[in-house]
mmCIF file of C-alpha atoms in Angstrom:
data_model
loop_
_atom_site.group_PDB
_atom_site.id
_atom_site.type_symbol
_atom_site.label_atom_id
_atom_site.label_comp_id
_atom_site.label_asym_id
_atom_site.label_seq_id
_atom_site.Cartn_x
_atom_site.Cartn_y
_atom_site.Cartn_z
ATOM 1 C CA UNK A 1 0.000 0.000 0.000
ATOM 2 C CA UNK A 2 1.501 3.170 -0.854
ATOM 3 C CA UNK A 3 1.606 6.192 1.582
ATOM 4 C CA UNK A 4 -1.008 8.383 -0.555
ATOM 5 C CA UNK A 5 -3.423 5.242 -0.977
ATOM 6 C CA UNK A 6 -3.011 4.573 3.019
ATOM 7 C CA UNK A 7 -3.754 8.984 3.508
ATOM 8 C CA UNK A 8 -6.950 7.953 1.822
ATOM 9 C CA UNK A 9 -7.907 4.720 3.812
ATOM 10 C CA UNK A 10 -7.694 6.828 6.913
ATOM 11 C CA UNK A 11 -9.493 9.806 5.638
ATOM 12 C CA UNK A 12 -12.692 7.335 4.353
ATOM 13 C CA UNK A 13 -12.238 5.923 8.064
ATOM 14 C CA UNK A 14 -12.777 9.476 9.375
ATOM 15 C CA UNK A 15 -15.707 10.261 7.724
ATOM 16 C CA UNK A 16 -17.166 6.934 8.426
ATOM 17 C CA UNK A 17 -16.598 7.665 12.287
ATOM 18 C CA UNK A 18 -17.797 11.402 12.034
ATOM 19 C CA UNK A 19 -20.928 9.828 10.748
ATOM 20 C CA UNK A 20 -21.924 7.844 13.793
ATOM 21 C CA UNK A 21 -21.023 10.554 16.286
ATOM 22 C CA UNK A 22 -23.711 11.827 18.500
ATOM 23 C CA UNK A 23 -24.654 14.684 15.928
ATOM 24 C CA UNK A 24 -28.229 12.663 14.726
ATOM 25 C CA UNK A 25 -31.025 11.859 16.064
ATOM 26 C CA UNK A 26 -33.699 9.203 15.452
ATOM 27 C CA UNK A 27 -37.324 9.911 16.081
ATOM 28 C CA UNK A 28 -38.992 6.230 15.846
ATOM 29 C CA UNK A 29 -42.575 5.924 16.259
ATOM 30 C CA UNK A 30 -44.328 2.488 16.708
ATOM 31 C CA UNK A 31 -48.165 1.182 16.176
ATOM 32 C CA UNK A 32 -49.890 -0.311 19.316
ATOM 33 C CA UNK A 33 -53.256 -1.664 20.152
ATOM 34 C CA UNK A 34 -53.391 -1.837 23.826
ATOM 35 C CA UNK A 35 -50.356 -3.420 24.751
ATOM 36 C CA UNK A 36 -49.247 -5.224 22.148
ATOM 37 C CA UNK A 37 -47.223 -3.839 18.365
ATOM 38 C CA UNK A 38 -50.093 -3.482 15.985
ATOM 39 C CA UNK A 39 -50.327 -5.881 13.163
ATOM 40 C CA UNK A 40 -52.659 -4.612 9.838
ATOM 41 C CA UNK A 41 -55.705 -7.218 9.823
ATOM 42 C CA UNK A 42 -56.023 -8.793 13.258
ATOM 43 C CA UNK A 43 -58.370 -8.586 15.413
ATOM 44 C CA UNK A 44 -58.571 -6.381 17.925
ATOM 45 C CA UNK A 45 -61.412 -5.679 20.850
ATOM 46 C CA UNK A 46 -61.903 -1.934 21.982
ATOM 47 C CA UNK A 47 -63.000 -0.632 25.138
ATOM 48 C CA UNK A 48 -66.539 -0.377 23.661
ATOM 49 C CA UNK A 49 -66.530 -4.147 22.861
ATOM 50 C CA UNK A 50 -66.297 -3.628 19.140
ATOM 51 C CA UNK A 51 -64.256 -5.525 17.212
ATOM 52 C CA UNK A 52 -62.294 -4.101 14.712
ATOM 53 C CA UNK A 53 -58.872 -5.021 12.131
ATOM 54 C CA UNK A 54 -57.224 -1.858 11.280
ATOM 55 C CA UNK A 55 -56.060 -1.902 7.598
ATOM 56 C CA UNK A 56 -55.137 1.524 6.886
ATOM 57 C CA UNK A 57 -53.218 3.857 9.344
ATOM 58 C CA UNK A 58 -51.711 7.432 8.125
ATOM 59 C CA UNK A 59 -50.877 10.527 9.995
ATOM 60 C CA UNK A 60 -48.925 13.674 9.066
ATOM 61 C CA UNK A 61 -46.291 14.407 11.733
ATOM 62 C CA UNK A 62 -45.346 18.013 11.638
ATOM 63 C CA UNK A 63 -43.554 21.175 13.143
ATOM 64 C CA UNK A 64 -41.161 18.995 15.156
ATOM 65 C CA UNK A 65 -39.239 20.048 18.253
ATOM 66 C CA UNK A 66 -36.423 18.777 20.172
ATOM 67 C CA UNK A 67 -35.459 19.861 23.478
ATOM 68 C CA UNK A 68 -32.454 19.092 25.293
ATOM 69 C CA UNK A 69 -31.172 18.704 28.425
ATOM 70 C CA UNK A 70 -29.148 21.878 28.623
ATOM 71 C CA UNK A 71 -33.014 23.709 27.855
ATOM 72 C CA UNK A 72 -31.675 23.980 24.082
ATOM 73 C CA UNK A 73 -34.378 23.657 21.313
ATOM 74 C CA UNK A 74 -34.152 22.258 17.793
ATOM 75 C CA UNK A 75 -36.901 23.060 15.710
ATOM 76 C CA UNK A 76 -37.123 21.051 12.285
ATOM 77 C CA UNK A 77 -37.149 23.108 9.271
ATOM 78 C CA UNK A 78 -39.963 22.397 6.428
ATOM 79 C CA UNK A 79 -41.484 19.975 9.190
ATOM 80 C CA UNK A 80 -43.878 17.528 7.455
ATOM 81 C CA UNK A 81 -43.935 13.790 7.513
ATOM 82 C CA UNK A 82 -46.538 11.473 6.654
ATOM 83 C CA UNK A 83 -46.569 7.701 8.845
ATOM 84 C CA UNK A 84 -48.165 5.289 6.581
ATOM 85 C CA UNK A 85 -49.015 1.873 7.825
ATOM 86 C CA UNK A 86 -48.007 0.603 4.688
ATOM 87 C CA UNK A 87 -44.607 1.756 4.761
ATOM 88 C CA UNK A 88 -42.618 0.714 8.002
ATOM 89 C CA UNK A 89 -39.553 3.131 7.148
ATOM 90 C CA UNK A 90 -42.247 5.962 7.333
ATOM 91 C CA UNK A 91 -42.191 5.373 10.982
ATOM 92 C CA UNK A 92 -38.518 6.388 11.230
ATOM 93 C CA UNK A 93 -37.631 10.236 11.404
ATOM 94 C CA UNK A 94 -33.820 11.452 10.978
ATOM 95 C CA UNK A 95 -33.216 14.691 12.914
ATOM 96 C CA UNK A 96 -30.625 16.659 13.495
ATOM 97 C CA UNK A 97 -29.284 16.658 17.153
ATOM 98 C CA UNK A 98 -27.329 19.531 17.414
ATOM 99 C CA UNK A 99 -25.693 18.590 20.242
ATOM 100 C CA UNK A 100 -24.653 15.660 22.154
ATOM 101 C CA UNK A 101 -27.122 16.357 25.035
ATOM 102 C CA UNK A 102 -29.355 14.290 26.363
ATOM 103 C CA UNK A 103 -33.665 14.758 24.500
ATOM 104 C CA UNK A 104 -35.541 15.052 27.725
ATOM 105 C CA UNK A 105 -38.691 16.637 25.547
ATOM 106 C CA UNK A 106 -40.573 16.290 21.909
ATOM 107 C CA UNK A 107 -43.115 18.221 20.589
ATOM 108 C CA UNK A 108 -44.548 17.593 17.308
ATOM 109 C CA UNK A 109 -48.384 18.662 16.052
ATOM 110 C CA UNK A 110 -50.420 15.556 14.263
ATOM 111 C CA UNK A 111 -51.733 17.608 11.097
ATOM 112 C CA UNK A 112 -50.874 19.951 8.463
ATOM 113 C CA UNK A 113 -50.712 23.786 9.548
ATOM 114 C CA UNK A 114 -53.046 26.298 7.935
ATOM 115 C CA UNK A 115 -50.117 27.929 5.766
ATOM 116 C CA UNK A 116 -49.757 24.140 4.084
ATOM 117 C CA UNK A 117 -53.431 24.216 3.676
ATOM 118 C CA UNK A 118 -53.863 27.290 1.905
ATOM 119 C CA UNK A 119 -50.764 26.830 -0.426
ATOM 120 C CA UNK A 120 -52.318 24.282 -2.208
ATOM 121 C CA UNK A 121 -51.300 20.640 -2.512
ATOM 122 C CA UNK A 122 -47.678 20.635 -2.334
ATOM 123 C CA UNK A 123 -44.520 18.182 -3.146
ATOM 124 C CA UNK A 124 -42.759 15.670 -0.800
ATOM 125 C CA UNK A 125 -44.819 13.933 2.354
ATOM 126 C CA UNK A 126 -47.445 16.476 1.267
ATOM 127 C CA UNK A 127 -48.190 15.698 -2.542
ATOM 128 C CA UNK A 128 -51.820 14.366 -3.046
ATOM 129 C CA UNK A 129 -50.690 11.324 -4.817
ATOM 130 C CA UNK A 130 -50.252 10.217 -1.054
ATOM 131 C CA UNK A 131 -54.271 10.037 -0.736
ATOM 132 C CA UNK A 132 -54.402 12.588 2.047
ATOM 133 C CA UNK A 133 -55.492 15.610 0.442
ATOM 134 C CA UNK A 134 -59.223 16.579 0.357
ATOM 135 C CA UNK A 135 -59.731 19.705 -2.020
ATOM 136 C CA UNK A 136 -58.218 23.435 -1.488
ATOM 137 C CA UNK A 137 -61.327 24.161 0.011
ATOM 138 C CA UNK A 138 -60.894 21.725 3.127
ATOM 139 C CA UNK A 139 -57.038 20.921 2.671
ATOM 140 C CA UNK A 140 -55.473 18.232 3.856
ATOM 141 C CA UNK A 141 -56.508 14.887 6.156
ATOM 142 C CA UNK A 142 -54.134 15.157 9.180
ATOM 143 C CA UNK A 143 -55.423 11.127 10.489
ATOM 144 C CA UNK A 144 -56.551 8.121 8.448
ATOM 145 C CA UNK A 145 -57.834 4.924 10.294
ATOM 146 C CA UNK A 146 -59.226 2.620 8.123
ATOM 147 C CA UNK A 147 -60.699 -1.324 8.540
ATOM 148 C CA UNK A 148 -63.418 -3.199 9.739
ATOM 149 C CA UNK A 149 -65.737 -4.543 12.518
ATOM 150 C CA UNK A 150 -68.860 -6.748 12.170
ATOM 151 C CA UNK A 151 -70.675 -3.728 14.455
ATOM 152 C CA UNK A 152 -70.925 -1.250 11.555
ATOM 153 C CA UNK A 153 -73.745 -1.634 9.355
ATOM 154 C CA UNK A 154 -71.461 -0.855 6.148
ATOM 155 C CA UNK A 155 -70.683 -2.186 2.719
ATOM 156 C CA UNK A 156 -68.166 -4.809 3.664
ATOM 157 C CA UNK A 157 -69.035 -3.649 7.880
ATOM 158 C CA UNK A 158 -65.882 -0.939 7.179
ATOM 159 C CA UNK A 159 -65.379 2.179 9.289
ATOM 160 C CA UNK A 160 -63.680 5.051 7.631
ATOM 161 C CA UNK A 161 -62.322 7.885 9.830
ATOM 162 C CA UNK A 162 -60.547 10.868 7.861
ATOM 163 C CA UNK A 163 -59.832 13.683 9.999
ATOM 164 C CA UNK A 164 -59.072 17.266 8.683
ATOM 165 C CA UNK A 165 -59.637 20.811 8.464
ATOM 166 C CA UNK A 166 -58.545 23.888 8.962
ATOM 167 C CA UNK A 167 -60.883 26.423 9.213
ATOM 168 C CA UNK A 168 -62.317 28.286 12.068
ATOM 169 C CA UNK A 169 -64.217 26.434 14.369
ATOM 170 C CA UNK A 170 -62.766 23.429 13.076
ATOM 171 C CA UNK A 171 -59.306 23.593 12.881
ATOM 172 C CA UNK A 172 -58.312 19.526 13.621
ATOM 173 C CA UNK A 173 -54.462 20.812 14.108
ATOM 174 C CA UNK A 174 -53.454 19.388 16.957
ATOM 175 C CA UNK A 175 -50.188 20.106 19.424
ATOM 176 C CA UNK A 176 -48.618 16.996 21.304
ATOM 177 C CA UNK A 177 -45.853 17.169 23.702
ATOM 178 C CA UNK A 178 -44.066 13.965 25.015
ATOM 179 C CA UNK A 179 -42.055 14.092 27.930
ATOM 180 C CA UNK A 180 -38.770 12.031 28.186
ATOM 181 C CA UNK A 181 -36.320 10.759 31.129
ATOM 182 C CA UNK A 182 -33.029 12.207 29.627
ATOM 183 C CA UNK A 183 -33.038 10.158 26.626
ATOM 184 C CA UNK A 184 -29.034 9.940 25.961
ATOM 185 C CA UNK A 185 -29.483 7.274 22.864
ATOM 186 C CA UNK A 186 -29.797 8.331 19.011
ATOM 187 C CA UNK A 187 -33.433 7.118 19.396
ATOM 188 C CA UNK A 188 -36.570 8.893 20.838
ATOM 189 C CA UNK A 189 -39.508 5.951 20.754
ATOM 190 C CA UNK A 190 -42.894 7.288 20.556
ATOM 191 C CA UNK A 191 -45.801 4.625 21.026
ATOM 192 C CA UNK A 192 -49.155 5.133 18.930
ATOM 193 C CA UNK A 193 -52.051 3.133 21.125
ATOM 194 C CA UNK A 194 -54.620 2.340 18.313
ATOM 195 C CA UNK A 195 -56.584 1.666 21.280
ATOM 196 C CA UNK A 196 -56.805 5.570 22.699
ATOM 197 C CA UNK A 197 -58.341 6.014 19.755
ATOM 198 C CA UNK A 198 -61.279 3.887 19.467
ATOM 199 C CA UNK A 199 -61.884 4.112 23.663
ATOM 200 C CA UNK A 200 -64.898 6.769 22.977
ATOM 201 C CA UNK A 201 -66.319 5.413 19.463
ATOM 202 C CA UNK A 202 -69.024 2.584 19.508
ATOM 203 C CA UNK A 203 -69.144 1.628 15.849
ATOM 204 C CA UNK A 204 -72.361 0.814 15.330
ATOM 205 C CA UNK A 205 -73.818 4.523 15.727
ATOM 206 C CA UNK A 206 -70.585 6.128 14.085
ATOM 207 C CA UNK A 207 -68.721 3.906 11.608
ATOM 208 C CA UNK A 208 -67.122 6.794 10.105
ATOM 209 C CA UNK A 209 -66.298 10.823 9.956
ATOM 210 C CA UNK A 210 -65.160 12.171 6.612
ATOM 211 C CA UNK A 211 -65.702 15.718 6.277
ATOM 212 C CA UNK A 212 -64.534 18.551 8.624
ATOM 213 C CA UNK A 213 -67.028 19.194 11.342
ATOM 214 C CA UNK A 214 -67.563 18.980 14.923
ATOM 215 C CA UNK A 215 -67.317 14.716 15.389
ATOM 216 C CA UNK A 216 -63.850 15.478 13.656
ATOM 217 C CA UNK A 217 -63.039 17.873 16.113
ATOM 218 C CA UNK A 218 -63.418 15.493 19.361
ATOM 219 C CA UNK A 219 -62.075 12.837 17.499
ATOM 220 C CA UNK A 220 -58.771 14.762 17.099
ATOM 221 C CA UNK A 221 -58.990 15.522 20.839
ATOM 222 C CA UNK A 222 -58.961 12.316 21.530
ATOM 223 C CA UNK A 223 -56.346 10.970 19.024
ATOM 224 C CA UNK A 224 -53.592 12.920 20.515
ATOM 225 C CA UNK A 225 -53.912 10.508 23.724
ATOM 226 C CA UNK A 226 -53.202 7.734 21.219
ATOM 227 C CA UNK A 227 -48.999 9.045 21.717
ATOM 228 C CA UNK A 228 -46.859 8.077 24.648
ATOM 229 C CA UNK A 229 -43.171 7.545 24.923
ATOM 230 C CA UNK A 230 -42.266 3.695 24.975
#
């Protein structure tokens, strides 16, 4: 090996190393129904004795902030990420860490802000090929849960929820913050409890919510219980 080619080896080393330093951060969120890792299909009872089988989950994960232990705050840049049941990697966030202080906070919103909305259907996490844009008029869907239980009186006994808007008095933004003990690993893990959701729906008198209203409102109360760190 001569002296230039070993100058190299060393330098590739270095930037190898440099990249698993303590400068990234993973934010990793994970499906749940009651206690146990959500699987699309099975069968699952609620608290209102309904059973249901999820088969579609999606939620845009937005404005995301990272506080640290020295009171420091990261906030993401162009903040908009869409889960998708479908796509396990979608669960995954990359963000910056800034430092190499311990996350002891995260703060995220589950929806699309109103400046989103009124731009029109945009690129990225946010381009309607995605399925979660409505119209200009109503914007996007921040939430889609999707499946079935034999209480809904449905074609095919499916409940559709699709929850959106963004207009006053029914602006379904919603602002979560999730407390952590000093996390000092790249990850942050962020539980969604499928469960939370359903706890105040009994199927058979609402098997689904589609348009911006009031129902959407509570229900995006209540979906913000669904997160919890692991």
């Amino acid at each position: 090996m001569t002296k230039y080619s070993f100058l190299l080896l060393l330098l590739l080393s270095g930037v190898r190393t440099m990249g698993q330093t303590t400068d990234s951060l993973q934010v990793n969120f994970k499906l749940y129904f009651h206690q146990s890792p959500l699987e699309l299909g099975q069968k699952y009872i609620t608290n209102t004795n309904d059973t249901v089988s999820i088969a579609t989950f999606k939620c845009y994960i937005s404005a995301i902030e990272i506080q640290y232990a020295d009171t420091t705050v990261f906030k993401e840049t162009n903040s908009y990420h869409l889960l998708d049941s479908e796509s396990p990697e979608s669960f995954r966030i990359p963000i910056t860490r800034q430092n190499g202080q311990p996350v002891t906070k995260v703060t995220f919103s589950v929806g699309v802000d109103s400046i989103a909305n009124t731009s029109g259907a945009l690129a990225g996490a946010l381009d309607p090929v995605k399925g979660m844009y409505w119209a200009w008029q109503s914007g996007y869907i921040n939430m889609k849960v999707e499946g079935q239980s034999s209480s809904c009186n449905t074609r095919k006994h499916q409940f559709q929820f699709h929850l959106g808007g963004y207009l006053p008095p029914f602006n379904a933004l919603r602002r979560k913050e999730i407390v952590l003990n000093s996390k000092e690993d790249s990850n942050v893990i962020i539980k969604i409890d499928l469960a939370s959701f359903f706890s105040n729906i009994r199927l058979a008198e609402t098997p689904s919510v589609m348009i911006p209203g009031k129902p959407a409102m509570e229900l995006a109360n209540q979906s913000i219980t669904m997160f919890s760190p692991e």
